[in-house]
């Protein structure tokens, strides 16, 4: 197993509607930073509201982490409600460049509404 990649994602844009309904879609754009605070890339998410509970929406999201040496694509379902910090785990679907054969999981923790701490647990070469 490869060494985990740790990133901080800071949201720069979100089109989440104020009153989400089942079937609503939105996008999130973010800047990515490494564990030293240096710029590491950009994050892109397409999200769909798949349920709305009394506590808030449940979201299915597909994310792309665009890094200097390639992209990591992953997907997750998470509850977008409750007190911070929030957390969730997604499955890596694949990647490009240095990550073209990657499999694994992505742990995400939201300390607040505008930041996500990301840990990528990759199993390199698992497809091949």
Tab-separated table of N, CA and C in Angstrom:
chain	number	residue	atom	x	y	z
A	1	UNK	N	0.849	-1.185	0.000
A	1	UNK	CA	0.000	0.000	0.000
A	1	UNK	C	0.885	1.236	0.000
A	2	UNK	N	0.547	2.203	-0.792
A	2	UNK	CA	1.314	3.442	-0.905
A	2	UNK	C	1.073	4.336	0.309
A	3	UNK	N	1.997	5.256	0.534
A	3	UNK	CA	1.860	6.235	1.607
A	3	UNK	C	0.639	7.110	1.334
A	4	UNK	N	-0.200	7.343	2.345
A	4	UNK	CA	-1.372	8.195	2.128
A	4	UNK	C	-0.976	9.597	1.666
A	5	UNK	N	-1.801	10.175	0.821
A	5	UNK	CA	-1.637	11.560	0.378
A	5	UNK	C	-2.592	12.402	1.217
A	6	UNK	N	-2.070	13.440	1.866
A	6	UNK	CA	-2.884	14.320	2.703
A	6	UNK	C	-3.006	15.680	2.027
A	7	UNK	N	-4.252	16.125	1.864
A	7	UNK	CA	-4.531	17.402	1.231
A	7	UNK	C	-5.536	18.185	2.063
A	8	UNK	N	-5.519	19.484	1.895
A	8	UNK	CA	-6.560	20.347	2.437
A	8	UNK	C	-7.257	20.983	1.243
A	9	UNK	N	-8.573	20.870	1.219
A	9	UNK	CA	-9.389	21.436	0.155
A	9	UNK	C	-10.137	22.645	0.719
A	10	UNK	N	-9.958	23.803	0.075
A	10	UNK	CA	-10.674	25.012	0.507
A	10	UNK	C	-11.619	25.439	-0.609
A	11	UNK	N	-12.899	25.462	-0.277
A	11	UNK	CA	-13.928	25.764	-1.270
A	11	UNK	C	-13.783	27.185	-1.789
A	12	UNK	N	-13.865	27.312	-3.119
A	12	UNK	CA	-13.843	28.627	-3.756
A	12	UNK	C	-15.193	28.977	-4.376
A	13	UNK	N	-16.016	27.931	-4.623
A	13	UNK	CA	-17.341	28.184	-5.211
A	13	UNK	C	-18.243	26.991	-4.967
A	14	UNK	N	-19.511	27.284	-4.693
A	14	UNK	CA	-20.525	26.238	-4.568
A	14	UNK	C	-21.839	26.784	-5.087
A	15	UNK	N	-22.557	25.947	-5.836
A	15	UNK	CA	-23.866	26.354	-6.348
A	15	UNK	C	-24.999	25.637	-5.607
A	16	UNK	N	-24.712	25.113	-4.394
A	16	UNK	CA	-25.739	24.451	-3.591
A	16	UNK	C	-26.907	25.407	-3.363
A	17	UNK	N	-28.121	25.002	-3.725
A	17	UNK	CA	-29.269	25.879	-3.517
A	17	UNK	C	-29.600	26.031	-2.031
A	18	UNK	N	-30.183	27.175	-1.671
A	18	UNK	CA	-30.569	27.431	-0.273
A	18	UNK	C	-31.598	26.422	0.218
A	19	UNK	N	-32.494	26.003	-0.657
A	19	UNK	CA	-33.537	25.042	-0.310
A	19	UNK	C	-33.403	23.812	-1.209
A	20	UNK	N	-32.475	22.906	-0.885
A	20	UNK	CA	-32.276	21.747	-1.756
A	20	UNK	C	-33.478	20.808	-1.750
A	21	UNK	N	-33.743	20.237	-2.908
A	21	UNK	CA	-34.797	19.237	-3.053
A	21	UNK	C	-34.195	18.002	-3.708
A	22	UNK	N	-34.861	16.862	-3.532
A	22	UNK	CA	-34.378	15.635	-4.146
A	22	UNK	C	-34.271	15.847	-5.655
A	23	UNK	N	-33.130	15.504	-6.193
A	23	UNK	CA	-32.872	15.681	-7.621
A	23	UNK	C	-32.103	16.948	-7.945
A	24	UNK	N	-32.001	17.879	-6.988
A	24	UNK	CA	-31.206	19.088	-7.226
A	24	UNK	C	-29.748	18.709	-7.431
A	25	UNK	N	-29.095	19.419	-8.333
A	25	UNK	CA	-27.667	19.198	-8.551
A	25	UNK	C	-26.920	20.499	-8.279
A	26	UNK	N	-25.650	20.355	-7.930
A	26	UNK	CA	-24.806	21.526	-7.745
A	26	UNK	C	-23.353	21.138	-7.954
A	27	UNK	N	-22.502	22.139	-8.097
A	27	UNK	CA	-21.070	21.903	-8.254
A	27	UNK	C	-20.312	22.624	-7.150
A	28	UNK	N	-19.141	22.087	-6.843
A	28	UNK	CA	-18.237	22.704	-5.876
A	28	UNK	C	-16.852	22.744	-6.504
A	29	UNK	N	-16.217	23.905	-6.440
A	29	UNK	CA	-14.845	24.075	-6.896
A	29	UNK	C	-13.993	24.395	-5.681
A	30	UNK	N	-12.754	23.897	-5.667
A	30	UNK	CA	-11.891	24.168	-4.520
A	30	UNK	C	-10.428	24.202	-4.937
A	31	UNK	N	-9.636	24.859	-4.097
A	31	UNK	CA	-8.188	24.842	-4.235
A	31	UNK	C	-7.650	23.780	-3.291
A	32	UNK	N	-6.628	23.048	-3.729
A	32	UNK	CA	-6.027	21.990	-2.930
A	32	UNK	C	-4.638	22.415	-2.460
A	33	UNK	N	-4.317	22.061	-1.209
A	33	UNK	CA	-3.029	22.379	-0.603
A	33	UNK	C	-2.447	21.125	0.013
A	34	UNK	N	-1.103	20.997	-0.020
A	34	UNK	CA	-0.467	19.846	0.603
A	34	UNK	C	-0.304	20.088	2.100
A	35	UNK	N	0.317	19.138	2.797
A	35	UNK	CA	0.424	19.243	4.249
A	35	UNK	C	1.393	20.337	4.711
A	36	UNK	N	2.131	20.955	3.771
A	36	UNK	CA	2.982	22.102	4.102
A	36	UNK	C	2.272	23.429	3.847
A	37	UNK	N	1.068	23.349	3.244
A	37	UNK	CA	0.325	24.560	2.906
A	37	UNK	C	0.591	25.080	1.513
A	38	UNK	N	1.387	24.347	0.724
A	38	UNK	CA	1.680	24.759	-0.654
A	38	UNK	C	0.554	24.337	-1.594
A	39	UNK	N	0.323	25.119	-2.629
A	39	UNK	CA	-0.697	24.793	-3.627
A	39	UNK	C	-0.400	23.423	-4.223
A	40	UNK	N	-1.441	22.568	-4.304
A	40	UNK	CA	-1.260	21.201	-4.807
A	40	UNK	C	-2.159	20.882	-5.993
A	41	UNK	N	-3.130	21.734	-6.289
A	41	UNK	CA	-4.017	21.456	-7.416
A	41	UNK	C	-5.387	22.062	-7.210
A	42	UNK	N	-6.363	21.482	-7.911
A	42	UNK	CA	-7.754	21.956	-7.847
A	42	UNK	C	-8.662	20.760	-7.631
A	43	UNK	N	-9.798	21.006	-7.003
A	43	UNK	CA	-10.812	19.990	-6.800
A	43	UNK	C	-12.107	20.389	-7.484
A	44	UNK	N	-12.793	19.410	-8.057
A	44	UNK	CA	-14.047	19.642	-8.762
A	44	UNK	C	-15.041	18.579	-8.313
A	45	UNK	N	-16.249	18.978	-7.975
A	45	UNK	CA	-17.264	18.018	-7.553
A	45	UNK	C	-18.582	18.316	-8.252
A	46	UNK	N	-19.237	17.246	-8.709
A	46	UNK	CA	-20.618	17.339	-9.160
A	46	UNK	C	-21.436	16.549	-8.148
A	47	UNK	N	-22.477	17.182	-7.645
A	47	UNK	CA	-23.229	16.628	-6.522
A	47	UNK	C	-24.717	16.586	-6.851
A	48	UNK	N	-25.394	15.570	-6.326
A	48	UNK	CA	-26.847	15.439	-6.480
A	48	UNK	C	-27.465	15.169	-5.119
A	49	UNK	N	-28.555	15.859	-4.840
A	49	UNK	CA	-29.307	15.609	-3.617
A	49	UNK	C	-30.114	14.337	-3.855
A	50	UNK	N	-29.840	13.283	-3.059
A	50	UNK	CA	-30.522	12.004	-3.250
A	50	UNK	C	-31.591	11.754	-2.190
A	51	UNK	N	-31.604	12.568	-1.127
A	51	UNK	CA	-32.629	12.478	-0.092
A	51	UNK	C	-32.606	13.778	0.692
A	52	UNK	N	-33.743	14.141	1.237
A	52	UNK	CA	-33.822	15.281	2.143
A	52	UNK	C	-34.523	14.790	3.392
A	53	UNK	N	-33.820	14.862	4.520
A	53	UNK	CA	-34.362	14.427	5.797
A	53	UNK	C	-34.711	15.652	6.627
A	54	UNK	N	-35.322	15.437	7.784
A	54	UNK	CA	-35.617	16.550	8.676
A	54	UNK	C	-34.339	17.262	9.106
A	55	UNK	N	-33.212	16.534	9.147
A	55	UNK	CA	-31.938	17.116	9.559
A	55	UNK	C	-31.220	17.836	8.421
A	56	UNK	N	-31.512	17.458	7.165
A	56	UNK	CA	-30.835	18.073	6.035
A	56	UNK	C	-30.676	17.119	4.879
A	57	UNK	N	-29.952	17.569	3.819
A	57	UNK	CA	-29.831	16.757	2.608
A	57	UNK	C	-28.782	15.651	2.708
A	58	UNK	N	-29.020	14.591	1.931
A	58	UNK	CA	-28.054	13.520	1.704
A	58	UNK	C	-27.593	13.675	0.256
A	59	UNK	N	-26.276	13.638	0.058
A	59	UNK	CA	-25.692	13.992	-1.226
A	59	UNK	C	-24.845	12.846	-1.784
A	60	UNK	N	-25.005	12.563	-3.067
A	60	UNK	CA	-24.099	11.673	-3.798
A	60	UNK	C	-23.206	12.574	-4.639
A	61	UNK	N	-21.888	12.378	-4.525
A	61	UNK	CA	-20.956	13.270	-5.210
A	61	UNK	C	-19.868	12.482	-5.925
A	62	UNK	N	-19.485	13.000	-7.076
A	62	UNK	CA	-18.330	12.503	-7.808
A	62	UNK	C	-17.302	13.620	-7.797
A	63	UNK	N	-16.083	13.306	-7.359
A	63	UNK	CA	-15.037	14.305	-7.206
A	63	UNK	C	-13.866	13.996	-8.126
A	64	UNK	N	-13.196	15.054	-8.562
A	64	UNK	CA	-11.948	14.938	-9.292
A	64	UNK	C	-10.923	15.799	-8.564
A	65	UNK	N	-9.830	15.186	-8.171
A	65	UNK	CA	-8.705	15.904	-7.569
A	65	UNK	C	-7.642	16.020	-8.645
A	66	UNK	N	-7.450	17.219	-9.172
A	66	UNK	CA	-6.474	17.435	-10.242
A	66	UNK	C	-5.158	17.876	-9.608
A	67	UNK	N	-4.165	16.987	-9.642
A	67	UNK	CA	-2.859	17.230	-9.051
A	67	UNK	C	-1.820	17.390	-10.156
A	68	UNK	N	-0.617	17.783	-9.808
A	68	UNK	CA	0.423	18.050	-10.807
A	68	UNK	C	0.748	16.832	-11.659
A	69	UNK	N	0.658	15.623	-11.063
A	69	UNK	CA	1.060	14.419	-11.792
A	69	UNK	C	-0.106	13.545	-12.246
A	70	UNK	N	-1.319	14.089	-12.212
A	70	UNK	CA	-2.481	13.353	-12.694
A	70	UNK	C	-3.715	13.654	-11.869
A	71	UNK	N	-4.780	12.940	-12.141
A	71	UNK	CA	-6.061	13.136	-11.455
A	71	UNK	C	-6.461	11.872	-10.718
A	72	UNK	N	-7.164	12.064	-9.593
A	72	UNK	CA	-7.801	10.979	-8.859
A	72	UNK	C	-9.297	11.263	-8.875
A	73	UNK	N	-10.077	10.274	-9.329
A	73	UNK	CA	-11.530	10.398	-9.398
A	73	UNK	C	-12.129	9.497	-8.316
A	74	UNK	N	-13.046	10.058	-7.519
A	74	UNK	CA	-13.695	9.228	-6.503
A	74	UNK	C	-15.138	9.638	-6.300
A	75	UNK	N	-15.873	8.770	-5.622
A	75	UNK	CA	-17.314	8.968	-5.433
A	75	UNK	C	-17.681	8.648	-3.992
A	76	UNK	N	-18.675	9.382	-3.468
A	76	UNK	CA	-19.143	9.126	-2.105
A	76	UNK	C	-20.576	9.605	-1.942
A	77	UNK	N	-21.224	9.090	-0.894
A	77	UNK	CA	-22.532	9.565	-0.443
A	77	UNK	C	-22.330	10.059	0.980
A	78	UNK	N	-22.852	11.241	1.305
A	78	UNK	CA	-22.654	11.767	2.646
A	78	UNK	C	-23.855	12.593	3.092
A	79	UNK	N	-24.013	12.650	4.422
A	79	UNK	CA	-25.035	13.494	5.031
A	79	UNK	C	-24.477	14.901	5.132
A	80	UNK	N	-25.185	15.852	4.552
A	80	UNK	CA	-24.715	17.236	4.566
A	80	UNK	C	-25.453	17.997	5.664
A	81	UNK	N	-25.369	17.460	6.872
A	81	UNK	CA	-26.020	18.113	8.007
A	81	UNK	C	-25.363	17.668	9.298
A	82	UNK	N	-25.739	18.291	10.389
A	82	UNK	CA	-25.155	17.980	11.688
A	82	UNK	C	-24.010	18.912	12.011
A	83	UNK	N	-23.555	18.791	13.238
A	83	UNK	CA	-22.472	19.651	13.717
A	83	UNK	C	-21.147	19.282	13.048
A	84	UNK	N	-20.276	20.254	12.937
A	84	UNK	CA	-18.913	20.006	12.468
A	84	UNK	C	-18.090	19.532	13.651
A	85	UNK	N	-17.102	18.672	13.431
A	85	UNK	CA	-16.677	18.157	12.128
A	85	UNK	C	-17.599	17.057	11.628
A	86	UNK	N	-17.676	16.948	10.312
A	86	UNK	CA	-18.388	15.864	9.635
A	86	UNK	C	-17.339	15.010	8.937
A	87	UNK	N	-17.687	13.762	8.638
A	87	UNK	CA	-16.720	12.930	7.930
A	87	UNK	C	-17.427	11.931	7.033
A	88	UNK	N	-16.684	11.419	6.074
A	88	UNK	CA	-17.206	10.412	5.162
A	88	UNK	C	-16.062	9.781	4.397
A	89	UNK	N	-16.338	8.638	3.796
A	89	UNK	CA	-15.328	7.918	3.021
A	89	UNK	C	-15.886	7.623	1.642
A	90	UNK	N	-15.052	7.828	0.631
A	90	UNK	CA	-15.448	7.552	-0.738
A	90	UNK	C	-14.539	6.520	-1.371
A	91	UNK	N	-15.001	5.945	-2.463
A	91	UNK	CA	-14.246	4.938	-3.203
A	91	UNK	C	-13.553	5.579	-4.397
A	92	UNK	N	-12.275	5.274	-4.567
A	92	UNK	CA	-11.556	5.748	-5.741
A	92	UNK	C	-12.016	4.934	-6.946
A	93	UNK	N	-12.456	5.640	-7.971
A	93	UNK	CA	-12.935	5.001	-9.192
A	93	UNK	C	-11.817	4.784	-10.205
A	94	UNK	N	-10.778	5.611	-10.128
A	94	UNK	CA	-9.666	5.519	-11.071
A	94	UNK	C	-8.921	6.824	-11.116
A	95	UNK	N	-8.068	6.956	-12.106
A	95	UNK	CA	-7.281	8.168	-12.209
A	95	UNK	C	-6.582	8.268	-13.540
A	96	UNK	N	-5.760	9.300	-13.640
A	96	UNK	CA	-4.974	9.537	-14.842
A	96	UNK	C	-3.527	9.767	-14.439
A	97	UNK	N	-2.627	9.755	-15.416
A	97	UNK	CA	-1.217	10.033	-15.153
A	97	UNK	C	-0.643	9.063	-14.132
A	98	UNK	N	0.004	9.598	-13.111
A	98	UNK	CA	0.619	8.774	-12.073
A	98	UNK	C	-0.400	7.932	-11.318
A	99	UNK	N	-1.681	8.248	-11.447
A	99	UNK	CA	-2.753	7.559	-10.706
A	99	UNK	C	-3.618	6.676	-11.610
A	100	UNK	N	-3.148	6.366	-12.807
A	100	UNK	CA	-3.998	5.656	-13.771
A	100	UNK	C	-4.424	4.269	-13.313
A	101	UNK	N	-3.665	3.621	-12.441
A	101	UNK	CA	-4.017	2.284	-11.959
A	101	UNK	C	-4.488	2.280	-10.505
A	102	UNK	N	-4.780	3.437	-9.971
A	102	UNK	CA	-5.052	3.545	-8.537
A	102	UNK	C	-6.437	3.017	-8.156
A	103	UNK	N	-6.492	2.385	-7.009
A	103	UNK	CA	-7.721	2.005	-6.327
A	103	UNK	C	-7.542	2.400	-4.868
A	104	UNK	N	-8.600	2.424	-4.117
A	104	UNK	CA	-8.488	2.726	-2.695
A	104	UNK	C	-9.662	3.545	-2.215
A	105	UNK	N	-9.425	4.267	-1.115
A	105	UNK	CA	-10.470	5.076	-0.486
A	105	UNK	C	-9.957	6.482	-0.226
A	106	UNK	N	-10.912	7.396	-0.127
A	106	UNK	CA	-10.608	8.775	0.230
A	106	UNK	C	-11.420	9.112	1.481
A	107	UNK	N	-10.714	9.450	2.546
A	107	UNK	CA	-11.370	9.906	3.772
A	107	UNK	C	-11.483	11.423	3.710
A	108	UNK	N	-12.654	11.934	4.041
A	108	UNK	CA	-12.866	13.376	4.043
A	108	UNK	C	-13.428	13.790	5.401
A	109	UNK	N	-12.864	14.852	5.957
A	109	UNK	CA	-13.360	15.424	7.209
A	109	UNK	C	-13.546	16.916	7.003
A	110	UNK	N	-14.744	17.390	7.322
A	110	UNK	CA	-15.083	18.800	7.205
A	110	UNK	C	-14.987	19.448	8.583
A	111	UNK	N	-13.910	20.218	8.874
A	111	UNK	CA	-13.873	20.911	10.161
A	111	UNK	C	-14.852	22.083	10.192
A	112	UNK	N	-15.198	22.609	9.007
A	112	UNK	CA	-16.162	23.709	8.881
A	112	UNK	C	-16.748	23.673	7.473
A	113	UNK	N	-17.584	24.648	7.155
A	113	UNK	CA	-18.307	24.627	5.881
A	113	UNK	C	-17.423	24.830	4.651
A	114	UNK	N	-16.248	25.438	4.804
A	114	UNK	CA	-15.445	25.799	3.645
A	114	UNK	C	-14.155	25.007	3.483
A	115	UNK	N	-13.892	24.054	4.381
A	115	UNK	CA	-12.657	23.281	4.287
A	115	UNK	C	-12.957	21.799	4.419
A	116	UNK	N	-12.212	21.007	3.659
A	116	UNK	CA	-12.268	19.549	3.778
A	116	UNK	C	-10.832	19.044	3.888
A	117	UNK	N	-10.557	18.280	4.937
A	117	UNK	CA	-9.267	17.618	5.085
A	117	UNK	C	-9.396	16.252	4.420
A	118	UNK	N	-8.506	15.970	3.476
A	118	UNK	CA	-8.604	14.787	2.625
A	118	UNK	C	-7.393	13.885	2.853
A	119	UNK	N	-7.652	12.596	3.036
A	119	UNK	CA	-6.576	11.608	3.108
A	119	UNK	C	-6.882	10.541	2.066
A	120	UNK	N	-5.966	10.381	1.117
A	120	UNK	CA	-6.131	9.424	0.030
A	120	UNK	C	-5.333	8.175	0.372
A	121	UNK	N	-6.044	7.065	0.538
A	121	UNK	CA	-5.418	5.772	0.805
A	121	UNK	C	-5.453	4.995	-0.497
A	122	UNK	N	-4.324	4.963	-1.197
A	122	UNK	CA	-4.300	4.336	-2.512
A	122	UNK	C	-3.635	2.970	-2.472
A	123	UNK	N	-4.144	2.108	-3.317
A	123	UNK	CA	-3.548	0.801	-3.548
A	123	UNK	C	-3.062	0.851	-4.984
A	124	UNK	N	-1.820	1.252	-5.183
A	124	UNK	CA	-1.280	1.469	-6.524
A	124	UNK	C	-1.180	0.152	-7.289
A	125	UNK	N	-1.480	0.221	-8.564
A	125	UNK	CA	-1.300	-0.923	-9.437
A	125	UNK	C	-2.293	-2.052	-9.238
A	126	UNK	N	-3.366	-1.809	-8.487
A	126	UNK	CA	-4.303	-2.864	-8.156
A	126	UNK	C	-5.071	-3.364	-9.375
A	127	UNK	N	-5.160	-2.577	-10.426
A	127	UNK	CA	-5.912	-2.985	-11.620
A	127	UNK	C	-5.051	-3.834	-12.558
A	128	UNK	N	-3.753	-3.788	-12.351
A	128	UNK	CA	-3.001	-4.311	-13.340
A	128	UNK	C	-2.132	-5.353	-13.519
